[in-house]
Coordinates of C-alpha atoms and ligand atoms in Angstrom, one line a residue:
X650 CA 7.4 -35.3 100.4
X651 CA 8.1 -32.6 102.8
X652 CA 10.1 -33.1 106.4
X653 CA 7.7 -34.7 109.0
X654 CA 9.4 -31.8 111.7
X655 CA 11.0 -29.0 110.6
X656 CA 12.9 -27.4 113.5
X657 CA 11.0 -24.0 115.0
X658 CA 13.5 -21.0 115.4
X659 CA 14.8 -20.4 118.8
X660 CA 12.2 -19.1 121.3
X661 CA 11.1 -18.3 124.5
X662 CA 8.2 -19.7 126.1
X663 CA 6.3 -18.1 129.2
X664 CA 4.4 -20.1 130.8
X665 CA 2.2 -18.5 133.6
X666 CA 0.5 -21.3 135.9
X667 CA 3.3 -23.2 135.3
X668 CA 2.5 -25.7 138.3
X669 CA -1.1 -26.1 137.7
X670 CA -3.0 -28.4 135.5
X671 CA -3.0 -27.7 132.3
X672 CA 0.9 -27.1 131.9
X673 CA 1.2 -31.0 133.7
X674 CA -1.4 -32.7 132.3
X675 CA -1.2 -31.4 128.1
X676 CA 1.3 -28.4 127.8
X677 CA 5.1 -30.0 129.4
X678 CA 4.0 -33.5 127.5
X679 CA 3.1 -31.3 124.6
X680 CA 6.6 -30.3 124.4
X681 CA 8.3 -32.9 125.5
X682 CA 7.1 -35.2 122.3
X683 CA 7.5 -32.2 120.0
X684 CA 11.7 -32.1 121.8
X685 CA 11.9 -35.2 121.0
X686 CA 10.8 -35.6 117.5
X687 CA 13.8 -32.9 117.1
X688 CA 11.5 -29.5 116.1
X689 CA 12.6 -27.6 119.1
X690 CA 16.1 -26.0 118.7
X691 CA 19.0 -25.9 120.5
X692 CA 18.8 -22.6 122.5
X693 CA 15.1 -22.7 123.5
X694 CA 14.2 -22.1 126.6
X695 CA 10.8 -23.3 128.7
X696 CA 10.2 -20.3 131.7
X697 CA 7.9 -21.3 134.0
X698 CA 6.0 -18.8 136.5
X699 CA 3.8 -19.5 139.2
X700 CA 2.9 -18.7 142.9
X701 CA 5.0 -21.5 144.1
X702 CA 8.0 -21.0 145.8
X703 CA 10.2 -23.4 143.8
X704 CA 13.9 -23.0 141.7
X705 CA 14.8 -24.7 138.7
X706 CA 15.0 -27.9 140.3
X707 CA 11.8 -28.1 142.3
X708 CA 10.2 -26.9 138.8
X709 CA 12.5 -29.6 137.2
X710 CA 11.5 -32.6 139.5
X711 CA 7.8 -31.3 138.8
X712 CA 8.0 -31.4 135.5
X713 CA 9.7 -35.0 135.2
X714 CA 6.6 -36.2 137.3
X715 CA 4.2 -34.8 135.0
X716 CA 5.7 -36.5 132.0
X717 CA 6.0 -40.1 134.0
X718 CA 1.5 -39.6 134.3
X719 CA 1.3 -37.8 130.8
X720 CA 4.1 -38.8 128.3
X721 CA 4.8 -42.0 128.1
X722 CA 7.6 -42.0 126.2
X723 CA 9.6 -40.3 128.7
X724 CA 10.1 -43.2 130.5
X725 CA 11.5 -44.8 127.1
X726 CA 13.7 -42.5 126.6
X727 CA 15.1 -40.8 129.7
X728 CA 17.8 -39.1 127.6
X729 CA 15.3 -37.0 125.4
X730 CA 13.8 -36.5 128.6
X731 CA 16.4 -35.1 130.6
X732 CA 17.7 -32.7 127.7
X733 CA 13.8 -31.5 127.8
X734 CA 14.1 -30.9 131.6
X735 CA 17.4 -28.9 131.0
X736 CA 15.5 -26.2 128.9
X737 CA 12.9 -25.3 131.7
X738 CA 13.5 -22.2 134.2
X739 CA 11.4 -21.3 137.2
X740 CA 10.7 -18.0 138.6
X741 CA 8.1 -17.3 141.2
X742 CA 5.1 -15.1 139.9
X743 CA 2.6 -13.8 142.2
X744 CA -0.8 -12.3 140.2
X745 CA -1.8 -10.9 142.9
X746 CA -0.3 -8.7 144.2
X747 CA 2.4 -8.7 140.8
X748 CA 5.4 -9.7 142.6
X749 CA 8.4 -11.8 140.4
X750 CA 7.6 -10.6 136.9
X751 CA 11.2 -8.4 137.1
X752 CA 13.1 -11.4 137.8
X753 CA 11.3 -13.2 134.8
X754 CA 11.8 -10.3 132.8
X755 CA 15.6 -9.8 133.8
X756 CA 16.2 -13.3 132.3
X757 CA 14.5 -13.2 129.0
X758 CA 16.6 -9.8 128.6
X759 CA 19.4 -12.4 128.6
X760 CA 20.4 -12.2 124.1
X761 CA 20.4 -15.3 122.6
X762 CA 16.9 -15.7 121.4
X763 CA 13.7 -14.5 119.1
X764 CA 10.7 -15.4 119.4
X765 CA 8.6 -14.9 122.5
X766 CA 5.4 -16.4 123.4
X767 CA 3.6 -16.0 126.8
X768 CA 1.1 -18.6 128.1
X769 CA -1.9 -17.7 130.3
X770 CA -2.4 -21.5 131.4
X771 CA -4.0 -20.0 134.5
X772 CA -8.2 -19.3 135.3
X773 CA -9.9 -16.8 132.5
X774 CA -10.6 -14.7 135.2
X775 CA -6.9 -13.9 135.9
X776 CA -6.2 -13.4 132.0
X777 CA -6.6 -9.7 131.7
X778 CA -4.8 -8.7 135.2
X779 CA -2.0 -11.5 133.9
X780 CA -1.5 -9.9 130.9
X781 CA -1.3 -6.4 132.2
X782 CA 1.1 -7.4 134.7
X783 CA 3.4 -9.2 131.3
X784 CA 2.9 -6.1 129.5
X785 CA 4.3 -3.5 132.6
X786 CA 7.0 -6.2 132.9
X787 CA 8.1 -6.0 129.6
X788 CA 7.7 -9.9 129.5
X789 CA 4.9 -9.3 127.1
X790 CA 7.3 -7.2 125.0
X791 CA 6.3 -5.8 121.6
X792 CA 6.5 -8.5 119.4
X793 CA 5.7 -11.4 121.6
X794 CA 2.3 -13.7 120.9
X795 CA 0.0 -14.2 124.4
X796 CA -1.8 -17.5 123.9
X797 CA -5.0 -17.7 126.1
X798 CA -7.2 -21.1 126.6
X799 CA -11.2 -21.4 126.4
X800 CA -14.1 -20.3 128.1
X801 CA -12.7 -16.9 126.2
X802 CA -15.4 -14.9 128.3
X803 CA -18.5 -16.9 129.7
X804 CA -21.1 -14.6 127.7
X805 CA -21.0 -11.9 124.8
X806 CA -20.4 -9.0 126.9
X807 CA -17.6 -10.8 128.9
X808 CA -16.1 -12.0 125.8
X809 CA -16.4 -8.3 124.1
X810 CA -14.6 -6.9 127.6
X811 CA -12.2 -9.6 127.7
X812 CA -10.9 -8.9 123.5
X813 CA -10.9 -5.3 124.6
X814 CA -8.4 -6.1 127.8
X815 CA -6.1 -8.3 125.3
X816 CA -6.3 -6.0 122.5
X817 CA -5.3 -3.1 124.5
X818 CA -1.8 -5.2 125.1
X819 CA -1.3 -7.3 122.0
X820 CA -2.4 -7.1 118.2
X821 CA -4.7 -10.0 117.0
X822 CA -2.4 -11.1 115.0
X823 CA 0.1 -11.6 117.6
X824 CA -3.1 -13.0 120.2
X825 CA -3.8 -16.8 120.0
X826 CA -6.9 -17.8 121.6
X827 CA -6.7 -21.6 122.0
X828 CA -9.8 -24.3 120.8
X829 CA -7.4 -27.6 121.2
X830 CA -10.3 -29.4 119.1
X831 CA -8.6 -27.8 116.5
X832 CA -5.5 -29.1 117.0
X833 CA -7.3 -32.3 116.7
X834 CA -5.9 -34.8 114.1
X835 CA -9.0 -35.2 112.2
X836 CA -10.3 -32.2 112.6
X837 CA -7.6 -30.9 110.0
X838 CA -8.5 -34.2 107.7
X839 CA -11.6 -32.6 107.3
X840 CA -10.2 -29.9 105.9
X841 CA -7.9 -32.0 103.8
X842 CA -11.2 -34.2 102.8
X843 CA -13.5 -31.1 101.4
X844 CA -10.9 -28.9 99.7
X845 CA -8.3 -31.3 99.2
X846 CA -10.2 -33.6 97.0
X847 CA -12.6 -32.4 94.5
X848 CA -15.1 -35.8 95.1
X849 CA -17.6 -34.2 98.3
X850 CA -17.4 -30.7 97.1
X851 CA -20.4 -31.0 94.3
X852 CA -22.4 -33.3 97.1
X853 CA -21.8 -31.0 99.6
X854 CA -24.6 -28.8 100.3
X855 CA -28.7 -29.3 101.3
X856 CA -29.6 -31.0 98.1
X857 CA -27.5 -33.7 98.8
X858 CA -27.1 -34.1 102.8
X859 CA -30.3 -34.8 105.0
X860 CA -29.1 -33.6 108.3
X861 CA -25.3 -33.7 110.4
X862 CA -25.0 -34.6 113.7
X863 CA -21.8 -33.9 115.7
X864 CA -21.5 -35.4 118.6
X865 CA -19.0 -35.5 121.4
X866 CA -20.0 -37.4 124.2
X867 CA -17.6 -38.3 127.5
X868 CA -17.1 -40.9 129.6
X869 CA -15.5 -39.1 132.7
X870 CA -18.1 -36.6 134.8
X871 CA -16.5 -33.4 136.1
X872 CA -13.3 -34.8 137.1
X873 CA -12.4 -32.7 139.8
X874 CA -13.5 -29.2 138.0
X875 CA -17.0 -28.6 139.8
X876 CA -16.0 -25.0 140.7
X877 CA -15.3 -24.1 137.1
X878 CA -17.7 -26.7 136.0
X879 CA -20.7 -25.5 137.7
X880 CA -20.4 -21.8 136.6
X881 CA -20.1 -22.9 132.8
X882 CA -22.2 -26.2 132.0
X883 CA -22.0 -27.8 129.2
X884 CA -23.0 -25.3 126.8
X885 CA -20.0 -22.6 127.7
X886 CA -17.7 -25.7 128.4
X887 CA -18.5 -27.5 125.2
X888 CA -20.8 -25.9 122.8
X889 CA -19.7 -22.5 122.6
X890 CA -16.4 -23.5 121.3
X891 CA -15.7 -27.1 120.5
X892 CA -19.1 -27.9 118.8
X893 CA -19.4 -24.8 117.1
X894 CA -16.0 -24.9 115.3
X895 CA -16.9 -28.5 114.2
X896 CA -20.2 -27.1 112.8
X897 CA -18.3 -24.1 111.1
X898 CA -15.2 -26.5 109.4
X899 CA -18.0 -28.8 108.4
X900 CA -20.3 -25.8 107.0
X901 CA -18.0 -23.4 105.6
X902 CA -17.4 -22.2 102.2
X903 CA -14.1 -23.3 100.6
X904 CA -11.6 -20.3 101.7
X905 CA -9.3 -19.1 99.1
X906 CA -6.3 -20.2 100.8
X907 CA -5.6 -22.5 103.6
X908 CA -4.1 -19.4 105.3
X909 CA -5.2 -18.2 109.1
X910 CA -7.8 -15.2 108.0
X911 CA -9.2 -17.0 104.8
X912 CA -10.3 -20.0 106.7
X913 CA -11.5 -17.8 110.0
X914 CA -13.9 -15.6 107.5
X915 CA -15.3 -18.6 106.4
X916 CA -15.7 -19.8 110.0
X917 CA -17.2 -16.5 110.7
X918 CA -19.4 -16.5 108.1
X919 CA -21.0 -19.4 109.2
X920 CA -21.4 -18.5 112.9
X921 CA -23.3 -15.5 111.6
X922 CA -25.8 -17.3 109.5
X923 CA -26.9 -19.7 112.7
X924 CA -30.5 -18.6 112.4
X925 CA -31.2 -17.8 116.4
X926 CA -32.2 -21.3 117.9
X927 CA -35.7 -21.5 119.8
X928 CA -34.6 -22.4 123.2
X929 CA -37.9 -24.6 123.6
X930 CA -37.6 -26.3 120.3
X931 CA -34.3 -26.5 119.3
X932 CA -32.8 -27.3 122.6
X933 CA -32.5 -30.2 125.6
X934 CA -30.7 -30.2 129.0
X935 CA -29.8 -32.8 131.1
X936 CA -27.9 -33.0 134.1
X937 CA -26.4 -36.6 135.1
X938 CA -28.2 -38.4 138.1
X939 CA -26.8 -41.3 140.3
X940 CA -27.4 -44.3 139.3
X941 CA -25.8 -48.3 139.0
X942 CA -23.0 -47.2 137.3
X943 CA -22.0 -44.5 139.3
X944 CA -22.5 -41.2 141.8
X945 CA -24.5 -38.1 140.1
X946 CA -23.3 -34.7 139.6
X947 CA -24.3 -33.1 142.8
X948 CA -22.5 -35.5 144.6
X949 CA -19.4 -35.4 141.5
X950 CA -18.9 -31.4 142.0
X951 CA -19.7 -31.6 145.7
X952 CA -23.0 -29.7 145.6
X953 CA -26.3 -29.6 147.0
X954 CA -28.4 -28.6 144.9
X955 CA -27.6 -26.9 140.9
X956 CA -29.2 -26.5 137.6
X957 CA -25.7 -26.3 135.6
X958 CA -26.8 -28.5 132.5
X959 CA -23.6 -31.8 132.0
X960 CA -25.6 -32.3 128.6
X961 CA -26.8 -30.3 125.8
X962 CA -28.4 -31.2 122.7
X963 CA -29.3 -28.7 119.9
X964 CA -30.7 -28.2 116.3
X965 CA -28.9 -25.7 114.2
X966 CA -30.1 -24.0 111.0
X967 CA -27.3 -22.6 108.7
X968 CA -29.4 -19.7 106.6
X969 CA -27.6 -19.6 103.9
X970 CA -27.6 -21.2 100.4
X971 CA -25.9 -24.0 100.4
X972 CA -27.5 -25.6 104.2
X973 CA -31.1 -24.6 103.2
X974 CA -33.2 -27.2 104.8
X975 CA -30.3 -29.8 106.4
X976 CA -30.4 -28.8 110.1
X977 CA -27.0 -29.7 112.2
X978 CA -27.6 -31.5 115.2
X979 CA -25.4 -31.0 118.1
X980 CA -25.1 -32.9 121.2
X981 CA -22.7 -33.1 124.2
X982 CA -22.9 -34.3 127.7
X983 CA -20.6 -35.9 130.5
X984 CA -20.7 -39.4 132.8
X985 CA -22.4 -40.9 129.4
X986 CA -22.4 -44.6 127.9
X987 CA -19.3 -44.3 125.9
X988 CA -16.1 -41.7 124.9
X989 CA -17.0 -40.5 121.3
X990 CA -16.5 -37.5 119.3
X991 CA -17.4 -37.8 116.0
X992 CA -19.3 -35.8 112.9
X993 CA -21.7 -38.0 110.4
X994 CA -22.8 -36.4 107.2
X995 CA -25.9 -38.3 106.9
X996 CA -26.6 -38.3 103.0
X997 CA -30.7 -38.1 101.5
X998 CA -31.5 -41.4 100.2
X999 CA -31.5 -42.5 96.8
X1000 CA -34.0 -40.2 94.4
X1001 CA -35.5 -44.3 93.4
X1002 CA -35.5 -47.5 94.8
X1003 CA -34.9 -50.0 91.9
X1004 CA -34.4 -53.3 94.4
X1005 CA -37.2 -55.3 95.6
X1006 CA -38.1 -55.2 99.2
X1007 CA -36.6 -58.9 99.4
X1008 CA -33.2 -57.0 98.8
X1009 CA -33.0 -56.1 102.4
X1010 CA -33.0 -52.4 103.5
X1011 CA -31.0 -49.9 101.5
X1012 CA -29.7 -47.5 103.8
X1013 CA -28.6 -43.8 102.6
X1014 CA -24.9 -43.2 102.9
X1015 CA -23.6 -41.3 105.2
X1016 CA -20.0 -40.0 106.1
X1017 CA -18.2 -40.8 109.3
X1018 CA -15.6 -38.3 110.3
X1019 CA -14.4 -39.6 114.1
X1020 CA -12.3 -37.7 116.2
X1021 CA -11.8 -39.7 118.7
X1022 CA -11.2 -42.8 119.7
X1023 CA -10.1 -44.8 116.7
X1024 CA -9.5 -41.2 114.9
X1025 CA -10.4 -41.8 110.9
X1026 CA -13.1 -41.5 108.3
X1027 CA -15.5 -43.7 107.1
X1028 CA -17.9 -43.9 104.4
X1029 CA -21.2 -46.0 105.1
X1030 CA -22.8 -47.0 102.1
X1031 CA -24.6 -50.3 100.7
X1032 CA -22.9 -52.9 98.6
X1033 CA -24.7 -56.4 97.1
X1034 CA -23.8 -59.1 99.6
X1035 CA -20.7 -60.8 97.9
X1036 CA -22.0 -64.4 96.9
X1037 CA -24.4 -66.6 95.9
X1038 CA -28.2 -65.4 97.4
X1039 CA -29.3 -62.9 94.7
X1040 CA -29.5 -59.8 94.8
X1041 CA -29.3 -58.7 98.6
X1042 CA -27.8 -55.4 99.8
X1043 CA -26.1 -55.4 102.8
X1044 CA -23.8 -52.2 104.1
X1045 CA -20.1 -51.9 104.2
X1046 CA -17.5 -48.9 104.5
X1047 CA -14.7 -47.6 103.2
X1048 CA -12.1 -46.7 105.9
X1049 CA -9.4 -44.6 106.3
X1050 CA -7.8 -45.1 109.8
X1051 CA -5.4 -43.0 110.4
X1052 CA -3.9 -44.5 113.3
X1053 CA -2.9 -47.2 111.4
X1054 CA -1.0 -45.0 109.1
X1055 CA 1.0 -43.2 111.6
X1056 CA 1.8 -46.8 113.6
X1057 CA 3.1 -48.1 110.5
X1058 CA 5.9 -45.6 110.4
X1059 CA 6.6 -46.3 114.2
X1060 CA 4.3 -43.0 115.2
X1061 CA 1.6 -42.2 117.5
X1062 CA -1.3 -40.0 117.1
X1063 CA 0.0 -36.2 118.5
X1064 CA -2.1 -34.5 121.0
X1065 CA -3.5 -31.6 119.8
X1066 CA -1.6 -29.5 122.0
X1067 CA 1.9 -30.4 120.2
X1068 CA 0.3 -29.0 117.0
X1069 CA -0.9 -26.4 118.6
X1070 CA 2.2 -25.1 120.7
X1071 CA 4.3 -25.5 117.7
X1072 CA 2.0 -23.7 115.5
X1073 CA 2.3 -20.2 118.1
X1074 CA 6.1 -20.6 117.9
X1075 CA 5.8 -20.6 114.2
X1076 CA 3.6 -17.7 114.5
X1077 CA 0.3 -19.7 112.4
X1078 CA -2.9 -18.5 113.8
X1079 CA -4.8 -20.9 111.3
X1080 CA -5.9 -22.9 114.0
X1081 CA -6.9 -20.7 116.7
X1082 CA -10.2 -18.5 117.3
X1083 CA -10.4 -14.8 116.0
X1084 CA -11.7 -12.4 118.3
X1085 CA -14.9 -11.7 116.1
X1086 CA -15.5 -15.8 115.9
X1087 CA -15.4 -16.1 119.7
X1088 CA -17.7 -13.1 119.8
X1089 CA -20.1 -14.7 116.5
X1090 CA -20.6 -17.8 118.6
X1091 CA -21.4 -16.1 122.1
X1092 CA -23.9 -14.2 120.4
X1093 CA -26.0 -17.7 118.9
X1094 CA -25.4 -19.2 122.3
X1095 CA -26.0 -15.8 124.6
X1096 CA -30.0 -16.0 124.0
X1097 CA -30.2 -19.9 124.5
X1098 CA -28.5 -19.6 128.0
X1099 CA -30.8 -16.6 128.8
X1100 CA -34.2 -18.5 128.2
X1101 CA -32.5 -21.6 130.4
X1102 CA -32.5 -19.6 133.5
X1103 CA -36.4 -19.1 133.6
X1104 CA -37.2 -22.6 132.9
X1105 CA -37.1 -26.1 134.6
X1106 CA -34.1 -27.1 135.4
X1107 CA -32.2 -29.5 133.0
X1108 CA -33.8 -33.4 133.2
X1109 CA -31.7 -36.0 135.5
X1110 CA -30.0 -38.8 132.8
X1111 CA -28.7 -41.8 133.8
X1112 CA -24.4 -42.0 134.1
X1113 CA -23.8 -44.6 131.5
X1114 CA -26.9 -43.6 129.2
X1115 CA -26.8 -41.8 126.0
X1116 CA -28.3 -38.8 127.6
X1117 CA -31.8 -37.5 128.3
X1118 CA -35.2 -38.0 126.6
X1119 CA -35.3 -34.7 125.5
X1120 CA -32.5 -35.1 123.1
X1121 CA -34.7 -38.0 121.7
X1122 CA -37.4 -35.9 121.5
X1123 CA -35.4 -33.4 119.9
X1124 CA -34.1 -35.3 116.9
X1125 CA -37.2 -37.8 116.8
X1126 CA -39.5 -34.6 115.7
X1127 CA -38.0 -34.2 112.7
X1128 CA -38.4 -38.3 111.9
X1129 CA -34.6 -38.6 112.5
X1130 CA -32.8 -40.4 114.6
X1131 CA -29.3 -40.3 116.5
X1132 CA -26.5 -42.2 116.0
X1133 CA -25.5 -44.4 118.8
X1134 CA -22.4 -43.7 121.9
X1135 CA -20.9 -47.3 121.7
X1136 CA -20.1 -48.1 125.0
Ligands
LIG1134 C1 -12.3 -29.3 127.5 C2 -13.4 -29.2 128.5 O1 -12.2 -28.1 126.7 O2 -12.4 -30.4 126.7 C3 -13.5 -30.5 129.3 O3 -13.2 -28.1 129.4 C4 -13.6 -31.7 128.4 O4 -14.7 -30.5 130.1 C5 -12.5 -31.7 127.3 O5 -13.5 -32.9 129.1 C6 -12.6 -32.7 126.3 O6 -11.5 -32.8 125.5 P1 -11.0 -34.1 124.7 O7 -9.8 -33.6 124.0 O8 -10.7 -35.1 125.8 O9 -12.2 -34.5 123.9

């Protein structure tokens, strides 16, 4: 068996927005847990950048706070934890008017170490003035990979500008556009699932499978985001990205070789056989209302009045071969009944029924791929009711947990962002979004958006429902039906 953590080579990671959000709430913890599983080398350094007027310590203290809310384990073990704080640097980096990248640059001209990676964990709309700034600098020297987060644009043509900004300052190959879904455990089990085993492959196309749903429904409301929020909704916030790289792992052809453009062709290829969706048909909006369980939307982003959609459901048609006729249902939305992101592969019934009616129903099988929570997959199918009572079916499933696994061999399940920060040091684009994806999936989503803003605005749910009746319209026209947000 190979190493759990093989140790990254030394490297320098840039971290612009060093005191906002992102770099406290996923990016230090991140780190931290990948430190102190031992795959960060002596010699690496953390530099963080931001409008703050802070030194190392400040920076330091900030830091340690972030991974008291956001890394447990640093509180376990305060020695791995200091040694962390000890790599990170702070200098003071002002985007606007570009003061402080010099002194940044000064000290990564300091020898001692190889590969260089800058973080843009600030708002899109800085990225391209950001990078130009790293570039003049020479912080974004010739060799080093810029790692950028999603919305990557917030339509086609912004998307198209955005590559050509980025482009103009990095190679792709050297420019990682983040989707941390991704780096989701299970996302990469479904991977290992379909071309790892050769069981699904012959099952999995439109002869076999009815219909998919993915589904990735939240809890929380807008948390604090309604200035971002409102501008993007839940179709550039969710659906663009997140939902559409499920559809495409879950669509795709085999690629040749688990290798970073092998699998993104693939992806690709999928986006561009979405057959355009009908924006009357094939789509619902909802927008979540105040209700028992809990203030509305307007009253969540501190608004008076908006018609950003918090849910989204959609029918996709993959036109090619192998999806003929099994439509992919999507369906996303915020302040709903339960936290659950998962994928079902909902199989066609069996060709004959042989059992009586007396049996009891005999549902078709379907496959259960959760990302989250309880992260594993599960195969639904129907089994004869052990003991006595005739023949009676009743379901059962086969499970593969895989927290389970990983708690047996004293581990917790990683945060998509350790795999992913590790995987730009290692210089693996595998799991992040090629320019021509990003731009495949703006151009399925571009036309939906469009029709949205000359009709009604999206239906009021409840907080704490499953979402609007439209999305039960949606599915319930085809004689389908959803699977249900546990709450
Ligand atoms: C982000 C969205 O990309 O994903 C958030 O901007 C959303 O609105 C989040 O809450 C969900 O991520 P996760 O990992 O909690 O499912």
């Amino acid at each position: 068996m190979t190493a759990r953590t093989i140790q990254t080579a030394v490297f320098d990671l840039v971290v612009v927005g060093a005191t906002g959000d992102l770099a406290r709430r996923k990016l230090l913890p991140a780190l931290f847990q990948r430190d102190r599983a031992g795959q960060i080398p002596e010699g690496a350094r953390i530099l963080g950048a931001a409008r703050a007027d802070l030194d190392d310590g400040a920076w330091r203290a900030q830091a340690a706070e972030a991974l008291q809310a956001w890394a447990p384990d640093a509180a376990r073990d305060p020695e791995a934890a200091a040694r962390f704080l000890g790599r990170l640097t702070y200098r003071q980096v002002d985007l606007e008017s570009g003061a402080g990248w010099d002194a940044l640059a000064a000290l990564l001209r300091q020898p001692g170490s190889q590969a260089r990676a800058v973080y843009l964990a600030v708002a899109p709309h800085l990225y391209a003035d950001a990078a130009r700034q790293a570039a003049e600098a020479g912080v974004l020297s010739p060799g080093a990979r810029l790692v950028v987060e999603k919305p990557f644009g917030s339509d086609l043509a912004g998307a198209r500008a955005l590559n050509a900004e980025l482009l103009a300052r990095v190679e792709e190959r050297r420019l990682y556009r983040i989707d941390h879904y991704l780096g989701k455990e299970t996302v990469q089990n479904l991977m290992a699932l379909r071309f790892a085993n050769a069981l699904f492959e012959p099952v999995w196309n439109a002869r076999h499978i009815d219909h998919v749903q993915i589904t990735v429904a939240e809890s929380v409301g807008v948390e604090g985001r309604g200035g971002y929020y409102d501008r993007a909704g839940a179709m550039r916030d969710m659906v663009q990205n997140h939902l559409l790289q499920l559809l495409c792992l879950t669509a795709m052809e085999p690629p040749y070789r688990f290798e970073a453009d092998a699998v993104r062709d693939e992806k690709l290829k999928v986006l561009r056989a979405l057959r355009p969706a009908d924006p009357e048909a094939d789509a619902a909006r909802g927008q979540y209302a105040a209700g028992p369980a809990g203030p509305g939307y307007l009253e969540d982003a501190a608004l008076d009045a908006s018609s950003t959609a918090t849910f989204v459901a959609l029918r996709a048609h993959v036109d090619n071969w192998r999806w003929n006729g099994t439509p992919f249902y999507l369906r996303t939305g915020k302040r709903l009944r339960g936290r659950l992101s998962e994928i079902v592969v909902q199989f066609r019934e069996a060709p004959h029924a042989i059992f009586p009616a007396a049996a009891g129903p005999q549902r078709p099988d379907a496959l259960r791929i959760r990302l989250q929570p309880d992260e594993g997959i599960r195969l639904e199918m129907t089994i004869k009711d052990p003991g006595p009572g005739g023949m009676r079916l009743a379901p059962a499933s086969l499970d593969m947990t895989f927290a389970d696994r990983l708690e047996a061999q004293g581990l917790g399940m990683p945060d998509a962002y350790e795999r992913l920060m590790m995987d730009v040091i290692r210089g693996d684009q595998t799991l992040f979004m090629r320019g021509d994806e990003v731009e495949a999936a703006w151009a399925w989503v571009d036309p939906i958006l469009a029709a949205w803003e000359d009709m009604e605005p999206p239906e009021p749910y409840d907080v704490g429902s499953s979402g609007p009746e439209g999305a039960l319209r949606l599915i319930h026209a085809d004689g389908r039906r959803w699977r249900e947000i546990a709450a």
